[in-house]
Amino acid sequence: GQSLEQPSEVTAVEGAIVQINCTYQTSGFYGLSWYQQHDGGAPTFLSYNGLDGLEETGRFSSFLSRSDSYGYLLLQELQMKDSASYFCAVRPHNQAGTALIFGKGTTLSVSS
Amino acid sequence: DADVTQTPRNRITKTGKRIMLECSQTKGHDRMYWYRQDPGLGLRLIYYSFDVKDINKGEISDGYSVSRQAQAKFSLSLESAIPNQTALYFCATSEQGNQPQHFGDGTRLSIL
């Protein structure tokens, strides 16, 4: 089976850096994705790590280490609009397609 | 205009009623998905479809059925709704491979 663990809540102040960790137990997967969701709205794609290492997209970076069964999303220069829920997700090898298994999400609260 | 459109956006109904949630997309994607979101549980996969007439069960398919009548349309049915099916339901689409999923704005369903 597959399971992904994330902290349920993280708090930070504007301008700070925050790291949201995702640890997983899975028999194998194609890559680790991150999605952002504001206030019950549509989740939106942030980043994807197919290989180990760091992927950078503007203020956001994502990291994957398959040997450590671990990944993280790094948010820099935090802004109030970054307050949202963040989900890590994997596409397991045992599903012949692109169906994702999501973690339970981390609620990030950014204060001024 | 939204690329992935869900109708209705909100629905309140009674136990035992048959409910159909509709999803249509203009992105031309072959792959479509239905997820359910409950507070603290993240997004859980109900059903997914890789092409017209292709249907696959997800993590929590019991009590639900789906129909993929055309590439652009994927509907979710609750044949006899029960209160613990009260949740936020999302439809999503994607291309093949490790491409991101694109979500609709969700349907908030309450079963009394």
Coordinates of N, CA, C and O in Angstrom, one line a residue, chain A:
Chain A
G1 N 0.8 -1.2 0.0 CA 0.0 0.0 0.0 C 0.9 1.2 0.0 O 2.1 1.2 0.0
Q2 N 0.2 2.4 -0.1 CA 0.9 3.6 -0.1 C 0.3 4.6 1.0 O -0.8 4.6 1.2
S3 N 1.2 5.3 1.6 CA 0.8 6.3 2.6 C 1.8 7.5 2.5 O 3.0 7.2 2.4
L4 N 1.3 8.7 2.6 CA 2.1 9.9 2.7 C 1.8 10.7 3.9 O 0.7 10.9 4.2
E5 N 2.9 11.1 4.6 CA 2.7 11.8 5.9 C 3.2 13.2 5.7 O 4.3 13.5 5.2
Q6 N 2.4 14.2 6.1 CA 2.7 15.6 6.1 C 2.3 16.2 7.4 O 1.4 15.7 8.1
P7 N 3.0 17.3 7.9 CA 2.5 18.0 9.1 C 1.1 18.6 8.8 O 0.9 19.0 7.6
S8 N 0.3 18.6 9.8 CA -1.1 19.1 9.5 C -1.1 20.6 9.4 O -1.9 21.2 8.6
E9 N -0.2 21.3 10.2 CA -0.2 22.8 10.2 C 1.2 23.3 10.3 O 2.0 22.7 10.9
V10 N 1.4 24.4 9.6 CA 2.7 25.2 9.7 C 2.3 26.7 9.7 O 1.4 27.1 9.0
T11 N 3.0 27.4 10.6 CA 2.8 28.9 10.6 C 4.1 29.6 10.4 O 5.2 29.1 10.7
A12 N 4.1 30.7 9.8 CA 5.3 31.5 9.5 C 4.9 33.0 9.3 O 3.7 33.3 9.2
V13 N 5.9 33.8 9.2 CA 5.6 35.3 9.0 C 6.0 35.7 7.6 O 6.8 35.0 6.9
E14 N 5.5 36.8 7.1 CA 5.8 37.3 5.8 C 7.3 37.4 5.7 O 8.0 37.8 6.6
G15 N 7.8 37.1 4.5 CA 9.3 37.2 4.2 C 10.1 36.0 4.7 O 11.3 35.9 4.3
A16 N 9.5 35.1 5.4 CA 10.3 34.0 6.0 C 10.4 32.9 4.9 O 9.8 33.0 3.8
I17 N 11.1 31.8 5.3 CA 11.2 30.6 4.5 C 10.6 29.5 5.3 O 10.8 29.4 6.5
V18 N 9.8 28.7 4.6 CA 9.2 27.5 5.3 C 9.4 26.3 4.5 O 9.4 26.3 3.2
Q19 N 9.5 25.1 5.1 CA 9.7 23.9 4.5 C 8.6 22.9 4.9 O 8.4 22.7 6.1
I20 N 7.9 22.3 4.0 CA 6.8 21.4 4.3 C 7.3 20.0 3.8 O 7.6 19.8 2.7
N21 N 7.4 19.1 4.8 CA 8.0 17.8 4.5 C 6.9 16.8 4.1 O 5.7 16.9 4.6
C22 N 7.3 15.8 3.4 CA 6.4 14.7 3.0 C 7.2 13.4 3.0 O 8.2 13.3 2.3
T23 N 6.9 12.6 3.9 CA 7.5 11.3 4.0 C 6.5 10.2 3.5 O 5.3 10.4 3.7
Y24 N 7.0 9.2 2.9 CA 6.1 8.2 2.3 C 6.5 6.8 2.5 O 7.7 6.5 2.7
Q25 N 5.5 5.9 2.4 CA 5.7 4.5 2.4 C 5.0 4.0 1.2 O 3.8 4.0 1.2
T26 N 5.7 3.6 0.2 CA 5.1 3.1 -1.0 C 6.0 2.1 -1.6 O 7.3 2.2 -1.5
S27 N 5.4 1.1 -2.3 CA 6.2 0.1 -3.0 C 7.0 0.6 -4.2 O 7.8 0.0 -4.7
G28 N 6.6 1.7 -4.7 CA 7.3 2.3 -5.8 C 6.4 3.3 -6.5 O 5.2 3.2 -6.5
F29 N 6.9 4.4 -7.0 CA 6.1 5.4 -7.6 C 6.9 6.1 -8.7 O 8.2 6.0 -8.8
Y30 N 6.2 6.9 -9.6 CA 6.9 7.5 -10.7 C 7.4 8.9 -10.4 O 8.3 9.4 -11.0
G31 N 6.9 9.5 -9.4 CA 7.4 10.9 -9.0 C 6.5 11.5 -7.9 O 5.5 11.0 -7.6
L32 N 7.0 12.6 -7.4 CA 6.4 13.3 -6.3 C 5.9 14.6 -6.8 O 6.7 15.4 -7.3
S33 N 4.6 14.9 -6.6 CA 4.0 16.2 -7.0 C 3.6 17.0 -5.8 O 3.3 16.4 -4.7
W34 N 3.4 18.3 -6.0 CA 2.9 19.2 -5.0 C 1.8 20.0 -5.6 O 1.9 20.5 -6.7
Y35 N 0.7 20.2 -4.8 CA -0.5 20.9 -5.2 C -0.8 21.9 -4.1 O -0.6 21.7 -2.9
Q36 N -1.3 23.1 -4.5 CA -1.8 24.1 -3.6 C -3.3 24.3 -3.7 O -3.9 24.2 -4.8
Q37 N -3.9 24.5 -2.5 CA -5.4 24.7 -2.5 C -5.7 25.9 -1.5 O -5.4 25.8 -0.4
H38 N -6.4 26.9 -2.1 CA -6.9 28.0 -1.3 C -8.3 27.8 -0.8 O -9.2 27.6 -1.7
D39 N -8.6 27.8 0.5 CA -9.9 27.8 1.0 C -10.9 27.0 0.3 O -12.0 27.4 -0.1
G40 N -10.6 25.7 0.1 CA -11.6 24.8 -0.5 C -11.8 24.9 -2.0 O -12.7 24.4 -2.5
G41 N -10.9 25.8 -2.6 CA -11.0 26.0 -4.0 C -10.4 24.8 -4.8 O -10.0 23.8 -4.2
A42 N -10.2 25.0 -6.1 CA -9.6 24.0 -6.9 C -8.1 23.8 -6.6 O -7.4 24.8 -6.6
P43 N -7.6 22.6 -6.3 CA -6.2 22.4 -6.2 C -5.5 22.8 -7.4 O -6.0 22.5 -8.5
T44 N -4.3 23.4 -7.3 CA -3.5 23.7 -8.5 C -2.1 23.2 -8.4 O -1.5 23.1 -7.3
F45 N -1.6 22.7 -9.5 CA -0.3 22.1 -9.6 C 0.8 23.1 -9.3 O 0.8 24.2 -9.8
L46 N 1.8 22.7 -8.4 CA 2.9 23.5 -8.1 C 4.2 23.0 -8.8 O 5.0 23.7 -9.4
S47 N 4.5 21.7 -8.5 CA 5.8 21.2 -8.9 C 5.8 19.7 -9.0 O 4.9 19.0 -8.4
Y48 N 6.8 19.1 -9.7 CA 6.9 17.7 -9.9 C 8.4 17.3 -9.8 O 9.2 17.9 -10.5
N49 N 8.7 16.2 -9.0 CA 10.0 15.7 -9.0 C 10.0 14.2 -9.5 O 9.5 13.4 -8.8
G50 N 10.5 14.0 -10.7 CA 10.5 12.6 -11.2 C 11.8 12.0 -10.8 O 11.9 10.7 -10.6
L51 N 12.9 12.8 -10.6 CA 14.2 12.3 -10.2 C 14.6 12.9 -8.9 O 14.0 13.9 -8.5
D52 N 15.5 12.3 -8.2 CA 16.0 12.8 -7.0 C 16.7 14.2 -7.2 O 17.2 14.4 -8.3
G53 N 16.5 15.1 -6.3 CA 17.2 16.4 -6.4 C 16.2 17.5 -6.2 O 15.0 17.3 -5.8
L54 N 16.7 18.7 -6.5 CA 15.9 19.9 -6.3 C 15.4 20.4 -7.6 O 16.1 20.5 -8.6
E55 N 14.1 20.8 -7.6 CA 13.4 21.5 -8.7 C 13.0 22.9 -8.2 O 12.4 23.0 -7.2
E56 N 13.4 23.9 -9.0 CA 13.1 25.3 -8.6 C 12.2 26.0 -9.6 O 12.4 26.0 -10.8
T57 N 11.1 26.6 -9.0 CA 10.2 27.4 -9.8 C 9.9 28.7 -9.1 O 9.0 28.7 -8.2
G58 N 10.6 29.7 -9.4 CA 10.4 31.0 -8.7 C 10.7 30.9 -7.2 O 11.7 30.4 -6.8
R59 N 9.7 31.3 -6.4 CA 9.9 31.3 -5.0 C 9.8 29.9 -4.4 O 10.1 29.7 -3.2
F60 N 9.3 29.0 -5.2 CA 9.0 27.6 -4.7 C 10.0 26.6 -5.2 O 10.4 26.7 -6.4
S61 N 10.5 25.7 -4.4 CA 11.4 24.6 -4.7 C 10.8 23.4 -4.2 O 10.2 23.4 -3.1
S62 N 11.1 22.3 -4.8 CA 10.7 21.0 -4.3 C 11.9 20.0 -4.4 O 12.7 20.1 -5.4
F63 N 12.0 19.1 -3.5 CA 13.1 18.2 -3.4 C 12.6 16.7 -3.2 O 11.5 16.5 -2.5
L64 N 13.3 15.8 -3.7 CA 13.0 14.4 -3.6 C 14.2 13.6 -3.3 O 15.3 13.8 -4.0
S65 N 14.2 12.7 -2.3 CA 15.2 11.7 -2.1 C 14.5 10.3 -2.0 O 13.9 10.0 -0.9
R66 N 14.6 9.5 -3.0 CA 14.0 8.2 -3.0 C 14.6 7.3 -1.9 O 14.0 6.5 -1.3
S67 N 16.0 7.4 -1.7 CA 16.7 6.6 -0.8 C 16.2 6.9 0.6 O 16.2 6.0 1.5
D68 N 15.8 8.1 0.9 CA 15.3 8.4 2.2 C 13.8 8.4 2.4 O 13.3 8.8 3.4
S69 N 13.1 8.1 1.3 CA 11.6 8.1 1.2 C 11.1 9.4 1.7 O 10.2 9.5 2.6
Y70 N 11.6 10.5 1.1 CA 11.4 11.8 1.7 C 11.4 12.9 0.6 O 12.2 12.8 -0.3
G71 N 10.5 13.8 0.8 CA 10.5 15.0 -0.1 C 10.1 16.2 0.7 O 9.6 16.1 1.8
Y72 N 10.3 17.4 0.1 CA 9.8 18.6 0.7 C 9.5 19.7 -0.3 O 10.0 19.7 -1.4
L73 N 8.6 20.6 0.1 CA 8.3 21.8 -0.6 C 8.9 23.0 0.2 O 8.6 23.1 1.4
L74 N 9.7 23.8 -0.5 CA 10.3 25.0 0.2 C 9.7 26.2 -0.4 O 9.7 26.4 -1.6
L75 N 9.2 27.1 0.4 CA 8.6 28.3 0.0 C 9.4 29.5 0.6 O 9.6 29.6 1.8
Q76 N 9.9 30.3 -0.3 CA 10.8 31.4 0.1 C 10.0 32.7 0.0 O 9.0 32.8 -0.7
E77 N 10.6 33.8 0.7 CA 10.0 35.1 0.7 C 8.5 35.0 0.8 O 7.7 35.6 -0.1
L78 N 8.0 34.4 1.9 CA 6.6 34.2 2.0 C 5.8 35.4 1.9 O 6.1 36.5 2.4
Q79 N 4.6 35.3 1.3 CA 3.6 36.3 1.2 C 2.3 35.9 1.8 O 2.0 34.7 1.9
M80 N 1.5 36.8 2.1 CA 0.2 36.5 2.7 C -0.6 35.6 1.8 O -1.3 34.7 2.3
K81 N -0.5 35.8 0.5 CA -1.3 35.0 -0.4 C -0.8 33.5 -0.5 O -1.5 32.7 -1.1
D82 N 0.3 33.2 0.2 CA 0.8 31.8 0.2 C 0.0 31.0 1.3 O 0.2 29.8 1.4
S83 N -0.8 31.7 2.1 CA -1.6 31.0 3.1 C -2.6 30.1 2.3 O -3.4 30.5 1.6
A84 N -2.5 28.8 2.5 CA -3.2 27.8 1.8 C -2.9 26.4 2.3 O -2.1 26.3 3.2
S85 N -3.5 25.4 1.7 CA -3.2 24.0 2.0 C -2.3 23.5 0.9 O -2.5 23.8 -0.3
Y86 N -1.3 22.7 1.3 CA -0.4 22.1 0.4 C -0.4 20.6 0.5 O -0.3 20.1 1.6
F87 N -0.5 19.9 -0.7 CA -0.6 18.5 -0.7 C 0.5 17.9 -1.5 O 0.8 18.3 -2.6
C88 N 1.2 16.9 -0.9 CA 2.1 16.1 -1.7 C 1.3 14.9 -2.3 O 0.3 14.5 -1.8
A89 N 1.8 14.4 -3.4 CA 1.0 13.3 -4.1 C 2.0 12.4 -4.9 O 3.0 12.9 -5.4
V90 N 1.7 11.1 -5.0 CA 2.5 10.2 -5.8 C 1.6 9.4 -6.8 O 0.5 9.3 -6.5
R91 N 2.3 9.0 -7.8 CA 1.6 8.1 -8.8 C 2.2 6.7 -8.7 O 3.3 6.5 -9.1
P92 N 1.6 5.8 -8.0 CA 2.2 4.5 -7.7 C 2.4 3.7 -9.0 O 1.7 3.8 -9.9
H93 N 3.4 2.8 -8.9 CA 3.7 1.9 -10.0 C 2.6 1.0 -10.3 O 2.5 0.5 -11.4
N94 N 1.8 0.6 -9.3 CA 0.8 -0.4 -9.5 C -0.5 0.1 -10.1 O -1.4 -0.6 -10.2
Q95 N -0.5 1.4 -10.5 CA -1.6 1.9 -11.2 C -1.2 2.3 -12.6 O -0.4 3.2 -12.8
A96 N -1.8 1.7 -13.6 CA -1.3 1.9 -14.9 C -1.9 3.2 -15.5 O -2.7 3.2 -16.4
G97 N -1.4 4.3 -15.0 CA -1.8 5.5 -15.5 C -1.4 6.7 -14.6 O -0.4 6.6 -14.0
T98 N -2.2 7.7 -14.6 CA -1.7 8.9 -13.9 C -2.6 9.2 -12.7 O -2.6 10.3 -12.2
A99 N -3.3 8.2 -12.1 CA -4.1 8.5 -10.9 C -3.1 8.7 -9.7 O -2.1 8.0 -9.5
L100 N -3.4 9.8 -9.0 CA -2.5 10.2 -7.9 C -3.1 9.8 -6.5 O -4.3 9.7 -6.3
I101 N -2.2 9.5 -5.6 CA -2.5 9.3 -4.2 C -2.0 10.5 -3.5 O -0.8 10.8 -3.6
F102 N -2.9 11.2 -2.7 CA -2.5 12.4 -2.1 C -2.3 12.2 -0.6 O -2.9 11.4 0.1
G103 N -1.4 13.1 0.0 CA -1.3 13.2 1.4 C -2.5 13.9 2.0 O -3.3 14.5 1.2
K104 N -2.6 14.0 3.3 CA -3.7 14.7 3.9 C -3.6 16.2 3.9 O -4.6 16.9 4.3
G105 N -2.5 16.7 3.5 CA -2.4 18.2 3.4 C -1.8 18.9 4.6 O -1.9 18.4 5.7
T106 N -1.1 20.0 4.3 CA -0.5 20.9 5.3 C -1.1 22.2 5.2 O -1.0 22.8 4.1
T107 N -1.7 22.8 6.2 CA -2.3 24.1 6.2 C -1.2 25.1 6.6 O -0.7 25.0 7.7
L108 N -0.8 26.0 5.7 CA 0.2 27.0 6.0 C -0.5 28.3 6.3 O -1.4 28.8 5.5
S109 N -0.2 28.9 7.4 CA -0.8 30.2 7.8 C 0.4 31.2 7.8 O 1.3 31.0 8.6
V110 N 0.3 32.3 7.0 CA 1.3 33.3 6.9 C 0.7 34.6 7.6 O -0.3 35.1 7.2
S111 N 1.5 35.1 8.6 CA 1.0 36.3 9.2 C 2.0 37.5 9.0 O 3.1 37.3 8.6
S112 N 1.5 38.7 9.2 CA 2.3 39.9 8.9 C 3.1 40.2 10.1 O 3.0 39.7 11.2

